[in-house]
mmCIF file of C-alpha atoms in Angstrom:
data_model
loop_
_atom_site.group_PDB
_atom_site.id
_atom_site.type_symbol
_atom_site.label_atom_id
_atom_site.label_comp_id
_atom_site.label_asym_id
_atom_site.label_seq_id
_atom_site.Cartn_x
_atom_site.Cartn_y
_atom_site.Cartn_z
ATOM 1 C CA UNK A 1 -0.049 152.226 -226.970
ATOM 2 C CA UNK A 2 -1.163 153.255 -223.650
ATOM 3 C CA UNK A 3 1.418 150.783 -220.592
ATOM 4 C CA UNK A 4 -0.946 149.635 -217.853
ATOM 5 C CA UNK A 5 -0.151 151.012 -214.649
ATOM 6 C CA UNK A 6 1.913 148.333 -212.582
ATOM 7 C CA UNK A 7 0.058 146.098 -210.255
ATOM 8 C CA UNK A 8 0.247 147.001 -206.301
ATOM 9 C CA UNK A 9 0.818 143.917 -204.689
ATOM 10 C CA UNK A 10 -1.447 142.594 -202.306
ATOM 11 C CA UNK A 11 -1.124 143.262 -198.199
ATOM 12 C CA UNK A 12 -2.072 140.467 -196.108
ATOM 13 C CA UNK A 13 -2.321 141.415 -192.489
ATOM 14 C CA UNK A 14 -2.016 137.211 -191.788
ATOM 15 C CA UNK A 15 -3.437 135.848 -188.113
ATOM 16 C CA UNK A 16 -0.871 133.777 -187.586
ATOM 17 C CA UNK A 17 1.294 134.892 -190.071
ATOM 18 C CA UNK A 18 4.508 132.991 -188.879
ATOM 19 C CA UNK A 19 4.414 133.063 -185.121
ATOM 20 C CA UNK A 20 3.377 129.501 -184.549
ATOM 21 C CA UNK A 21 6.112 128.423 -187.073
ATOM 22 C CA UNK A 22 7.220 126.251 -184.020
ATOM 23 C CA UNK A 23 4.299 124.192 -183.368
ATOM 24 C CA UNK A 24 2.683 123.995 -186.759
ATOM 25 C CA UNK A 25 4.848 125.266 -190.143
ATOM 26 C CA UNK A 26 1.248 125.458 -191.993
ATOM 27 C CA UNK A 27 1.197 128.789 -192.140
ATOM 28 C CA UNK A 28 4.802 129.717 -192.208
ATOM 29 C CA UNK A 29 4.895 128.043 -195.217
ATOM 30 C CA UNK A 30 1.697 129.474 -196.616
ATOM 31 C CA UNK A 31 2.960 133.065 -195.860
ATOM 32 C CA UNK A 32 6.001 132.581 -197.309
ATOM 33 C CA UNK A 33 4.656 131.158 -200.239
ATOM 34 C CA UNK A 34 2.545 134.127 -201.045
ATOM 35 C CA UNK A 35 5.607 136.643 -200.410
ATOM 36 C CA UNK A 36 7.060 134.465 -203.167
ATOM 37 C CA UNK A 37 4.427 135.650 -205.601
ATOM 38 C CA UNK A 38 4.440 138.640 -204.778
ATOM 39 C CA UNK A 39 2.126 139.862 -202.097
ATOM 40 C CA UNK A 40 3.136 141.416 -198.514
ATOM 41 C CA UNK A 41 2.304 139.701 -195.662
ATOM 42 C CA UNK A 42 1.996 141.129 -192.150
ATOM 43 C CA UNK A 43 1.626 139.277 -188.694
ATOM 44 C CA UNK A 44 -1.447 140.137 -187.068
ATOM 45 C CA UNK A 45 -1.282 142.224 -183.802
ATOM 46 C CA UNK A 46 -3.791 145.066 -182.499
ATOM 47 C CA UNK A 47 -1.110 147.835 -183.886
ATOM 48 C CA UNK A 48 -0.764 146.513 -187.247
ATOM 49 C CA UNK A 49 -4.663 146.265 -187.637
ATOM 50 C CA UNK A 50 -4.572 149.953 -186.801
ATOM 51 C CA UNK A 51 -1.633 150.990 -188.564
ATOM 52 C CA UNK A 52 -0.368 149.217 -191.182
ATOM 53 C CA UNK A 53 -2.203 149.397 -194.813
ATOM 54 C CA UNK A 54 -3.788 146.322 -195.781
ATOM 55 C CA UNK A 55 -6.204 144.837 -198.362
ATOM 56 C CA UNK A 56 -6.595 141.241 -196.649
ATOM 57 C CA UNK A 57 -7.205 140.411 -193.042
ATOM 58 C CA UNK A 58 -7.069 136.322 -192.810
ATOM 59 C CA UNK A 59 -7.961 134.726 -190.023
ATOM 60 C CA UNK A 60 -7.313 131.333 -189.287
ATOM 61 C CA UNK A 61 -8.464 130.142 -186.452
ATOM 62 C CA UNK A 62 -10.906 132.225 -185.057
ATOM 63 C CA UNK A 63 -12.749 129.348 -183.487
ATOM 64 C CA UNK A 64 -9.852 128.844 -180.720
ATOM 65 C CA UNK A 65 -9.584 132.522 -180.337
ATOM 66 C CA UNK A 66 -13.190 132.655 -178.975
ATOM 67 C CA UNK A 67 -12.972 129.520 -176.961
ATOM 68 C CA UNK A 68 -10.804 131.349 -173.899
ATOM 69 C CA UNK A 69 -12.086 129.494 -171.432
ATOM 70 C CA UNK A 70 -14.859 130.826 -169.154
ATOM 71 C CA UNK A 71 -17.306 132.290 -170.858
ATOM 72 C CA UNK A 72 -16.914 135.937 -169.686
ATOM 73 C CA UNK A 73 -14.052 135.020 -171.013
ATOM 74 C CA UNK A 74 -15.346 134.080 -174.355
ATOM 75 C CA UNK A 75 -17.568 136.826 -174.934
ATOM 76 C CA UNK A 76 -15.327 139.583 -174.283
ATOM 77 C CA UNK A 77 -13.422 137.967 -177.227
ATOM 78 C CA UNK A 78 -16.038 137.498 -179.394
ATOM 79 C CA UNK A 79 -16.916 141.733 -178.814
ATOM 80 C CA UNK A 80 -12.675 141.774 -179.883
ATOM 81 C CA UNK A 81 -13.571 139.517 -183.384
ATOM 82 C CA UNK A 82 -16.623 141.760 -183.636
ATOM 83 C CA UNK A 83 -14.644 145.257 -183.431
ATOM 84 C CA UNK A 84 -11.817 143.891 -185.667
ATOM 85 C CA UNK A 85 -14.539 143.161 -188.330
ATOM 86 C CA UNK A 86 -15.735 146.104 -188.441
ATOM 87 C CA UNK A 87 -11.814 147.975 -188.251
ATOM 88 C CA UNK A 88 -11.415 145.763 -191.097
ATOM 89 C CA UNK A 89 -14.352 147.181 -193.428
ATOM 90 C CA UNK A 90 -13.685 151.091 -192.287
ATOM 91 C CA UNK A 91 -10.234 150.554 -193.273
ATOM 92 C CA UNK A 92 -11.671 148.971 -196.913
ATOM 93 C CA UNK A 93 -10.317 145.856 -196.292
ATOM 94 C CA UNK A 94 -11.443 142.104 -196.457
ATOM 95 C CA UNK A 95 -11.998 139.717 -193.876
ATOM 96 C CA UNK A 96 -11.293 136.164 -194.738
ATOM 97 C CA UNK A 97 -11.135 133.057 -192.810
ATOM 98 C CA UNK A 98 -10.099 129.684 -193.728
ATOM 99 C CA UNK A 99 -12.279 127.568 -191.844
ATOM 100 C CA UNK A 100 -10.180 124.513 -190.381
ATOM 101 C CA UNK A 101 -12.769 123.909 -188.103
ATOM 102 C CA UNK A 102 -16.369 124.542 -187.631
ATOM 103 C CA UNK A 103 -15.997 124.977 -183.966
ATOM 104 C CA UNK A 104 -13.589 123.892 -181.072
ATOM 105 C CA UNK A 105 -13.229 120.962 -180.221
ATOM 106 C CA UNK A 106 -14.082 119.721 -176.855
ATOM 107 C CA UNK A 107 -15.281 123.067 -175.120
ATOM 108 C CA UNK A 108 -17.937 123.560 -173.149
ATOM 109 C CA UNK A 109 -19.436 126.445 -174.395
ATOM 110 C CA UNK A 110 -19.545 125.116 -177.737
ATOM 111 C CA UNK A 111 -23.285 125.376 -179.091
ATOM 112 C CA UNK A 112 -22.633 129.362 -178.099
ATOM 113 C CA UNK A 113 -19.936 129.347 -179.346
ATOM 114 C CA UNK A 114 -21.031 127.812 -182.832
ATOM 115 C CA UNK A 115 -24.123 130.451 -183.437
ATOM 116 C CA UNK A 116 -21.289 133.189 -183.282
ATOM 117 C CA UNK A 117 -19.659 131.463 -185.810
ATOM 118 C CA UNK A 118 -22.159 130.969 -188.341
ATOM 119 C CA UNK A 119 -22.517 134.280 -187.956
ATOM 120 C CA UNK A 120 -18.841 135.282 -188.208
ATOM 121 C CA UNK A 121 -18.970 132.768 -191.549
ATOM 122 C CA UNK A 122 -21.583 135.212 -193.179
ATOM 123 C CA UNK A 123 -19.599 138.526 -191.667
ATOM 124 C CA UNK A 124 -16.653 137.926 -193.512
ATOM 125 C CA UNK A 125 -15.905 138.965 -197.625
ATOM 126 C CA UNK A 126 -14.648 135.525 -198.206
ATOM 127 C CA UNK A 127 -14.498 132.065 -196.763
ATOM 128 C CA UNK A 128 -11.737 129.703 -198.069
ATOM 129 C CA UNK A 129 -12.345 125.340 -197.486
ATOM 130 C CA UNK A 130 -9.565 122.951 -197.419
ATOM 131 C CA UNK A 131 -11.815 120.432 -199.587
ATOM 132 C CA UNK A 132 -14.926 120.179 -200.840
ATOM 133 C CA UNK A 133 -16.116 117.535 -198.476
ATOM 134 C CA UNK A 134 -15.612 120.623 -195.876
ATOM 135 C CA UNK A 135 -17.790 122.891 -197.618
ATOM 136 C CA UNK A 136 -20.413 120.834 -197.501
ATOM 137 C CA UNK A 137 -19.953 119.622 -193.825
ATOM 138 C CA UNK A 138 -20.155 123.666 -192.843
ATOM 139 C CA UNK A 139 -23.369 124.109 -194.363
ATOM 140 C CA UNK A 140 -24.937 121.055 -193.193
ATOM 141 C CA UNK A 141 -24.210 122.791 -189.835
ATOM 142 C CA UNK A 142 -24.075 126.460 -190.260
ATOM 143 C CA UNK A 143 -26.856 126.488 -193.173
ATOM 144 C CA UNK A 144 -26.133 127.548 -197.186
ATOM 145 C CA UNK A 145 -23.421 130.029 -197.826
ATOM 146 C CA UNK A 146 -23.074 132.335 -200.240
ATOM 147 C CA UNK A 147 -21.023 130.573 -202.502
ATOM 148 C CA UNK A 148 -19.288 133.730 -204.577
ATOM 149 C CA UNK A 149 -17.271 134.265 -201.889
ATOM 150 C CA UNK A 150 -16.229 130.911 -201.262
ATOM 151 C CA UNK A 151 -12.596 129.121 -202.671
ATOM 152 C CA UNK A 152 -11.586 125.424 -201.953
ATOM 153 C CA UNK A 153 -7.915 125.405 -202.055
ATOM 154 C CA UNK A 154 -6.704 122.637 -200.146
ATOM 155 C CA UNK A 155 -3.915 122.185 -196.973
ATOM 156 C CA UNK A 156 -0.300 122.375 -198.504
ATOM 157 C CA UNK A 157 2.597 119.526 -197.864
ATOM 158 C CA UNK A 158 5.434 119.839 -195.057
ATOM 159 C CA UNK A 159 8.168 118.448 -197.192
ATOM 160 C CA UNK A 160 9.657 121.992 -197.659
ATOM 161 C CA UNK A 161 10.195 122.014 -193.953
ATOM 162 C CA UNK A 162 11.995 118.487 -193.336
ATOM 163 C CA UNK A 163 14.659 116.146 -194.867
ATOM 164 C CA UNK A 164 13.651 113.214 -197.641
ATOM 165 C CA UNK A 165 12.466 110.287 -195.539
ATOM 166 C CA UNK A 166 15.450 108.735 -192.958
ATOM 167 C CA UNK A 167 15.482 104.753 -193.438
ATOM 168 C CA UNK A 168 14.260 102.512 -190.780
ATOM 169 C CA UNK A 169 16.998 101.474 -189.069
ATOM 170 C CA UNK A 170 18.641 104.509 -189.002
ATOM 171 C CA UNK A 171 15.439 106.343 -187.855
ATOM 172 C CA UNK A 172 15.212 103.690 -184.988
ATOM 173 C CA UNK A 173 18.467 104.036 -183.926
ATOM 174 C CA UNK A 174 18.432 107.869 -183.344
ATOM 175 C CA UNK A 175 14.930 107.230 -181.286
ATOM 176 C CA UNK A 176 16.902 104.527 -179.707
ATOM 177 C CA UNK A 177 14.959 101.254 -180.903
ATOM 178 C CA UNK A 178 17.132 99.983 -183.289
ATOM 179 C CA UNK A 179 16.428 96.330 -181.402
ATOM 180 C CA UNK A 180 12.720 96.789 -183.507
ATOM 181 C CA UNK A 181 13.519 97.208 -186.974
ATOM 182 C CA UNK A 182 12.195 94.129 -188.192
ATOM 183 C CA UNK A 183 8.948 95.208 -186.551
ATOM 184 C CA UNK A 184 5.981 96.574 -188.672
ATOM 185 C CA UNK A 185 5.908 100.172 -186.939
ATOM 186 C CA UNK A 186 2.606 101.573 -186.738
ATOM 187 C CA UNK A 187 2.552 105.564 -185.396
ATOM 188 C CA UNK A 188 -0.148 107.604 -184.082
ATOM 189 C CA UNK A 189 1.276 111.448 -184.360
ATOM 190 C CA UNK A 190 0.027 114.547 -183.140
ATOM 191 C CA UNK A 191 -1.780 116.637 -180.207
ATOM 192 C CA UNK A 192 -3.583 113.198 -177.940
ATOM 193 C CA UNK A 193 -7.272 114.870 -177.781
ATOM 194 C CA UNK A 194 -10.025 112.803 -177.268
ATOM 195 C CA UNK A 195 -11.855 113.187 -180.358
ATOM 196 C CA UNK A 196 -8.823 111.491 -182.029
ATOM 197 C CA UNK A 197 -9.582 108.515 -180.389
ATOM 198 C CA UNK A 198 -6.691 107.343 -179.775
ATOM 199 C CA UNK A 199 -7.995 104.604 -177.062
ATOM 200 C CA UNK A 200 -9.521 102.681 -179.893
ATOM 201 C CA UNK A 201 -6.410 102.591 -181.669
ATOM 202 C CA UNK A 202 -4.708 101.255 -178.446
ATOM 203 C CA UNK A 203 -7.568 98.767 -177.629
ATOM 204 C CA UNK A 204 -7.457 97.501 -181.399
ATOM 205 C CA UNK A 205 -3.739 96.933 -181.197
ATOM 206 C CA UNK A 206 -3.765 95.356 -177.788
ATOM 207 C CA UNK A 207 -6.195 92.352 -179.242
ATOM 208 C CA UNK A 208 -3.349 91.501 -182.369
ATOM 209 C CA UNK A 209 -3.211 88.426 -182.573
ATOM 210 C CA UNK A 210 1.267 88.897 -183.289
ATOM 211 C CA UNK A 211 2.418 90.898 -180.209
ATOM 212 C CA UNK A 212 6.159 90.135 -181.322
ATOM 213 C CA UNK A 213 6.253 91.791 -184.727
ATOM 214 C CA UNK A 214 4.517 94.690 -184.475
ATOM 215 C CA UNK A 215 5.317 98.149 -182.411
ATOM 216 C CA UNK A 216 2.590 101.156 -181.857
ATOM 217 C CA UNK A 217 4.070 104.404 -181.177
ATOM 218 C CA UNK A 218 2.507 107.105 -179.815
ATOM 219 C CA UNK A 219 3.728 110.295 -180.134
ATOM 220 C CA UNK A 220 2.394 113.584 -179.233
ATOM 221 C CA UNK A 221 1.380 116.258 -175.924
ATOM 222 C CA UNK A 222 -2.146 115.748 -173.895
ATOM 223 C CA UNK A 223 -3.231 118.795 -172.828
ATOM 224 C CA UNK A 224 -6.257 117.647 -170.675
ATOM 225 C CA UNK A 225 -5.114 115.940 -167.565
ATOM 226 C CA UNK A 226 -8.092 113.693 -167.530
ATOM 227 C CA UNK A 227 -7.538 111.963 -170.904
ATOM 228 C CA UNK A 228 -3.718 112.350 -170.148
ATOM 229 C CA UNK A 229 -4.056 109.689 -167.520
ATOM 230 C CA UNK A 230 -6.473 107.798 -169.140
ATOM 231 C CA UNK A 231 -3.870 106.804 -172.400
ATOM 232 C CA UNK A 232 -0.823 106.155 -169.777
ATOM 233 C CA UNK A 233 -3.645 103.997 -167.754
ATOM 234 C CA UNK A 234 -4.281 102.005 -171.351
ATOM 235 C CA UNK A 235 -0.650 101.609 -172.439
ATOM 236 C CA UNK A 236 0.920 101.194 -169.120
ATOM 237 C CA UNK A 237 0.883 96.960 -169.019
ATOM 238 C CA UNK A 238 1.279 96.900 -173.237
ATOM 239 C CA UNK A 239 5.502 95.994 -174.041
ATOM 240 C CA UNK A 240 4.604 96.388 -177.576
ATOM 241 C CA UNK A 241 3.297 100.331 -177.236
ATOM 242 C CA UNK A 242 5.660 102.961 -176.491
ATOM 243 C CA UNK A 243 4.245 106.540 -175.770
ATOM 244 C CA UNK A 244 6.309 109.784 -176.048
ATOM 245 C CA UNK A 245 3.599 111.789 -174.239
ATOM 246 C CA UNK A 246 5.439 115.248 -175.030
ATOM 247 C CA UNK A 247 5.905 117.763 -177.511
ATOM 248 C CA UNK A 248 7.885 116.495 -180.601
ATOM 249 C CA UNK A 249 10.226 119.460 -181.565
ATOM 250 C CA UNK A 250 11.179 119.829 -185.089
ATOM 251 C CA UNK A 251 14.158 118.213 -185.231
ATOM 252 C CA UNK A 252 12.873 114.749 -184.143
ATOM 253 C CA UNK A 253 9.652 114.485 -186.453
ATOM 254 C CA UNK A 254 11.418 113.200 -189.363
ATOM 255 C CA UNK A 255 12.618 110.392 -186.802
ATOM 256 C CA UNK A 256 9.234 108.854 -185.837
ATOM 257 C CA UNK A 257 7.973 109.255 -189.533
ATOM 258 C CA UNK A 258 11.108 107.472 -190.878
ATOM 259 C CA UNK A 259 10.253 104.956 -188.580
ATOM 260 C CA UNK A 260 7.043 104.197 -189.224
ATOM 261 C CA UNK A 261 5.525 102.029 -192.192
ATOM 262 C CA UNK A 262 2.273 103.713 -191.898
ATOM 263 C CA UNK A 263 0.476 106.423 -189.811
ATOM 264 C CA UNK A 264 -2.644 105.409 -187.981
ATOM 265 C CA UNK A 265 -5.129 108.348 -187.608
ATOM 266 C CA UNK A 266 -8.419 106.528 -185.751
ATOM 267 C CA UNK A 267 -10.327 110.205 -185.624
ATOM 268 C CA UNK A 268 -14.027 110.199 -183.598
ATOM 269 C CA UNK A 269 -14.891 113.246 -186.179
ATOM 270 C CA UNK A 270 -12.737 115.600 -188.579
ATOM 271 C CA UNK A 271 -12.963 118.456 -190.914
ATOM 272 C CA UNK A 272 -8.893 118.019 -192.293
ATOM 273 C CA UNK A 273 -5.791 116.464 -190.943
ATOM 274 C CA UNK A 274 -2.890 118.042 -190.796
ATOM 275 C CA UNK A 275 -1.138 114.862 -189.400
ATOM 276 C CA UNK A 276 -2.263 112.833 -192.894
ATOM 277 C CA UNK A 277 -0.589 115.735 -194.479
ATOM 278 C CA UNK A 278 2.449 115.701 -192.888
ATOM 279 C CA UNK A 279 2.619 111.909 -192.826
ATOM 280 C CA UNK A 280 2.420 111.732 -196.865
ATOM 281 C CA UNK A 281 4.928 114.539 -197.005
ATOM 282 C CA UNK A 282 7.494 111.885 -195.908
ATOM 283 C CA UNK A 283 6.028 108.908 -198.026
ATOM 284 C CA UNK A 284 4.445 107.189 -194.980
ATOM 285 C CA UNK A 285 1.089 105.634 -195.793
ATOM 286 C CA UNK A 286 -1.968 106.579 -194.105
ATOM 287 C CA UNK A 287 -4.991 104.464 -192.000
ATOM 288 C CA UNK A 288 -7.950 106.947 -191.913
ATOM 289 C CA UNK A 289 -11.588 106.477 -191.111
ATOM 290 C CA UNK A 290 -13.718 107.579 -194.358
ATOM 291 C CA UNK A 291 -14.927 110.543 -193.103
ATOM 292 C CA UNK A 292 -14.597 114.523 -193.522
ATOM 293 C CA UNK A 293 -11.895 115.911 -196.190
ATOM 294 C CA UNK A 294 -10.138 112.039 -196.277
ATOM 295 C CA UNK A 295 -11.776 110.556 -198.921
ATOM 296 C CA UNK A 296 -11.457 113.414 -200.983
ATOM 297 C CA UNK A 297 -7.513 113.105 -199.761
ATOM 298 C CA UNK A 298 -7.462 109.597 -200.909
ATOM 299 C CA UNK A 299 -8.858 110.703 -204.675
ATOM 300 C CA UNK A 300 -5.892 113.349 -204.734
ATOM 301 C CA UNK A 301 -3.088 111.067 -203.691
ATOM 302 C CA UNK A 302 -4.583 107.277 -204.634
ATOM 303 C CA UNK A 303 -5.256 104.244 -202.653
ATOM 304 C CA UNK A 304 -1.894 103.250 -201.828
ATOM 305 C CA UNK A 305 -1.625 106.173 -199.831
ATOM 306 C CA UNK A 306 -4.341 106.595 -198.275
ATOM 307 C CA UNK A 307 -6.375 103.256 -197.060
ATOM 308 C CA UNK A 308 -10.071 104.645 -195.620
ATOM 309 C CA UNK A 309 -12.467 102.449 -193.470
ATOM 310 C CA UNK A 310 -15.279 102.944 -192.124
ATOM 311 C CA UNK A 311 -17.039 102.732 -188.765
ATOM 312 C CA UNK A 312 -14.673 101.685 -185.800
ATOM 313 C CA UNK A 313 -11.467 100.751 -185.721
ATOM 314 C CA UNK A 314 -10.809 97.107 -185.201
ATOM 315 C CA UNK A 315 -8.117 94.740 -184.840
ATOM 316 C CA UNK A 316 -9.123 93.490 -188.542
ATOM 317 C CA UNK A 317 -8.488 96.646 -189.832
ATOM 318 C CA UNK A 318 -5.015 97.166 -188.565
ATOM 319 C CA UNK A 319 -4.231 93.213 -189.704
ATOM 320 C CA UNK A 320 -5.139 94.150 -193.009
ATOM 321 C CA UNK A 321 -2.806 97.649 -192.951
ATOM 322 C CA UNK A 322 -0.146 95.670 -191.216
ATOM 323 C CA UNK A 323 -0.667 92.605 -193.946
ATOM 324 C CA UNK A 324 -0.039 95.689 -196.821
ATOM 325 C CA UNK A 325 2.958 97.117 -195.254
ATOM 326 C CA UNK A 326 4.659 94.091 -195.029
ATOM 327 C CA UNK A 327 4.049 94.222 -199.317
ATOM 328 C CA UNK A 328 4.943 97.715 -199.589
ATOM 329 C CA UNK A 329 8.472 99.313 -200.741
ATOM 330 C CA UNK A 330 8.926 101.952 -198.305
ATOM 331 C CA UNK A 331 10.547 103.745 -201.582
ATOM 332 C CA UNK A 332 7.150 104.275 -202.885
ATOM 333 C CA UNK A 333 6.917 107.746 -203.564
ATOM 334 C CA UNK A 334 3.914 109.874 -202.839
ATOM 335 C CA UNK A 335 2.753 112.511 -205.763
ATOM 336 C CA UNK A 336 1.422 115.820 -203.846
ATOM 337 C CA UNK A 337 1.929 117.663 -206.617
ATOM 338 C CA UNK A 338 -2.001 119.553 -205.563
ATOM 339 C CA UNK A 339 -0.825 120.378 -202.676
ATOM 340 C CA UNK A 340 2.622 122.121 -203.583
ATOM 341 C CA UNK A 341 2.873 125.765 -202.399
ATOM 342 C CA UNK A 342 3.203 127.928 -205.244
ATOM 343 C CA UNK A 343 -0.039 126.408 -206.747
ATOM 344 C CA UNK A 344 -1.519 127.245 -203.571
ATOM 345 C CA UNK A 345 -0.366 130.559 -203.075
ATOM 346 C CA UNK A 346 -1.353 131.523 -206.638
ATOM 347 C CA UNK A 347 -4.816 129.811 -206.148
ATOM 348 C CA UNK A 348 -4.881 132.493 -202.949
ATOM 349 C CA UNK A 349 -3.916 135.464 -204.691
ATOM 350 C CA UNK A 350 -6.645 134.927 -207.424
ATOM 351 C CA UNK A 351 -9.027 134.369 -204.936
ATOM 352 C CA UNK A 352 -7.768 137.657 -202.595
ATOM 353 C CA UNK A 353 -7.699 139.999 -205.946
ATOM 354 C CA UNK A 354 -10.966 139.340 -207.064
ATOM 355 C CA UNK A 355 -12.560 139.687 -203.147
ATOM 356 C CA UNK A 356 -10.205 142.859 -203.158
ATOM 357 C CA UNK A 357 -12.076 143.901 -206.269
ATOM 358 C CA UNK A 358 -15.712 144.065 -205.367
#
C-alpha cells in the first residue's frame, strides 16, 4: 500500500498578523491559533508579499487601509490594494478578506470608497463573515455574492489573553473606587466614536431616577476632537459618571470589566462587536441594541448574557438591566465554547485548503 505524500502546511502571509497585538489581541490570537494547527503564518509587509512563498494572503481590514484621509490620498491606496491583488494571483495565491466592516466608519469619502469595495469583495478567492446576520447585511449593500467562496466563522473570545474575572471590590480598589462597591456599575468600553452613541447612553443614565446607587464608567480614547469635547461637555456636571478618556493598556482591562455588572454597548449601527466579545470573555453581561451580528450573539451565548432591545436607548431600558443585575450572581459563568480558538482556526484551515485547491 502506496503512503500518501505528507501534507505541506499552509502559508498565510496575515495583514495584521500580530502587529496590533497591543491595541486589539484579535488577531494575535487568531494567528497563533492557526500556527497551532499547523499552518505558517507571516506578517504582511511589501517584502514578504514579494518574497516569501505563500498560499493565503488575508486581509483584514482593508476598508481602513483605503480610508487615508484625503482622497489623493485614498486612491493612491486603493491602486496599492489593486497591485497587491494582482501580486497575489501571479504568485498563485489567494486573496481573502474577513469583512469586519462594510466600509469605514465616519469618513468622508465613504460612498467612493464603498463602490471600491464591492468590488474588492468580488476580486478576492474568498470572503470570510463573522455571522450570518453579516452576510446578509453585505449583500443588502454590496449586492449577491458568490456564495462558494464564502465561510461564516465567527469572532473568537479574549479569555486566553487575560486573568479569570477580579471581584468587585478588589477590581474597584485597584481603579481606586473602592468607596462604590455597593453601586450597580454599568461600563461603556472601547474606542468613543460617534456611531457608538455613546451620548445616548449618557443622556439615558443622567434621567435615572437612583443617582446614589448606580455608577457609569466610561472608558476608552476619542480620536475626533469634535466628539471628544462633546462627551466631556455631557459628563462634565454628572458625579455619578466617571470617564477615563484614554487608551486602556492591557494590564488595566481586566480592572474595569471586574468592575462592572454589565457592559452597555448603545451602537447607532454595527456589523460585530468586539467589545461584546471581550466583555463575555470575563462573564460580564451585555446591553446591546438588536441589530447586526447581536442577535445572532445572543442565540450562541443565551439571554442571560446577552439582553437585546430595540430602537433607542432609554432610561427604561437601563432600569430594567440595572433591576437584573441586582438578581444576578456575578459567578454566572458564560459558555463560549463557539467561539474557542482551535475550533476557529480549524474552521479556517478547511476553508483556506479547499480555496487553495481550486
Amino acid at each position: 500500500m502506496t503512503t500518501p505524500p505528507p501534507v505541506k502546511p499552509l502559508h498565510i502571509l496575515a495583514w495584521p498578523a500580530y502587529s496590533n497585538k497591543m491595541h486589539n489581541p484579535y488577531n494575535f490570537l487568531l494567528c497563533s491559533a492557526l500556527e497551532s494547527s499547523g499552518c505558517k503564518v507571516v506578517e504582511f509587509s511589501y517584502q514578504n508579499l514579494l518574497r516569501k512563498p505563500f498560499n493565503i494572503l488575508h486581509y483584514h481590514w482593508p476598508d481602513s487601509f483605503v480610508a487615508g484621509g484625503s482622497l489623493p490620498k485614498t486612491i493612491r491606496r486603493m491602486m496599492i490594494l489593486i497591485a497587491i491583488l494582482i501580486i497575489t494571483r501571479l504568485k498563485g495565491a489567494r486573496s481573502v478578506w474577513t469583512v469586519h466592516n462594510l466600509m469605514p466608519h465616519d469618513n468622508p469619502n465613504s460612498k467612493f470608497i464603498l463602490s471600491f469595495l464591492k468590488l474588492f469583495a468580488r476580486a478576492c478567492d474568498g470572503l470570510i463573515f463573522l455571522s450570518n446576520s453579516s452576510l446578509k447585511e453585505c449583500e443588502a449593500v454590496y449586492g449577491t455574492l458568490n456564495h462558494s467562496k464564502i465561510a461564516i466563522i465567527p469572532h473568537g473570545h479574549y479569555r486566553d489573553m487575560y486573568p479569570s474575572r477580579l471581584t468587585k471590590e478588589s477590581a474597584l480598589s485597584q481603579l481606586g473606587l473602592g468607596e462604590h462597591a455597593h453601586k450597580t456599575i454599568l461600563l461603556f468600553f472601547g474606542k468613543i466614536r460617534s456611531y457608538k452613541n455613546v451620548e445616548a447612553l449618557i443622556n439615558s443614565f443622567q434621567e435615572l431616577k437612583r443617582p446614589n446607587d448606580v455608577l457609569l464608567l466610561i472608558a476608552g480614547s476619542a480620536e475626533n476632537p469634535t466628539y471628544k469635547e462633546k462627551i466631556h461637555n455631557l459628563v462634565q456636571d454628572s458625579p455619578s459618571i466617571l470617564l477615563h478618556e484614554k487608551f486602556i493598556p492591557d494590564e488595566d482591562i481586566p480592572l474595569f470589566f471586574g468592575a462592572a455588572d454589565v457592559a452597555v454597548l448603545p451602537y447607532k449601527h454595527i456589523l460585530n462587536s468586539g467589545s461584546a466579545i471581550l466583555s463575555l470573555g470575563f462573564d460580564c453581561p451585555v446591553l446591546v441594541p438588536s441589530i447586526g451580528s447581536m442577535p445572532e450573539l445572543q442565540k450562541d451565548v443565551g439571554t442571560d448574557a446577552v439582553h437585546l432591545y430595540d430602537g433607542e436607548l432609554s432610561p427604561e431600558k437601563l432600569e430594567d438591566m440595572i433591576s437584573y443585575c441586582t438578581k444576578r450572581s456575578r459567578d454566572q459563568p458564560i459558555s463560549l465554547e463557539r467561539y474557542d480558538w482551535p475550533v476557529i482556526a480549524n474552521q479556517l484551515v478547511s476553508f483556506f485548503t479547499r480555496l487553495n485547491k481550486k
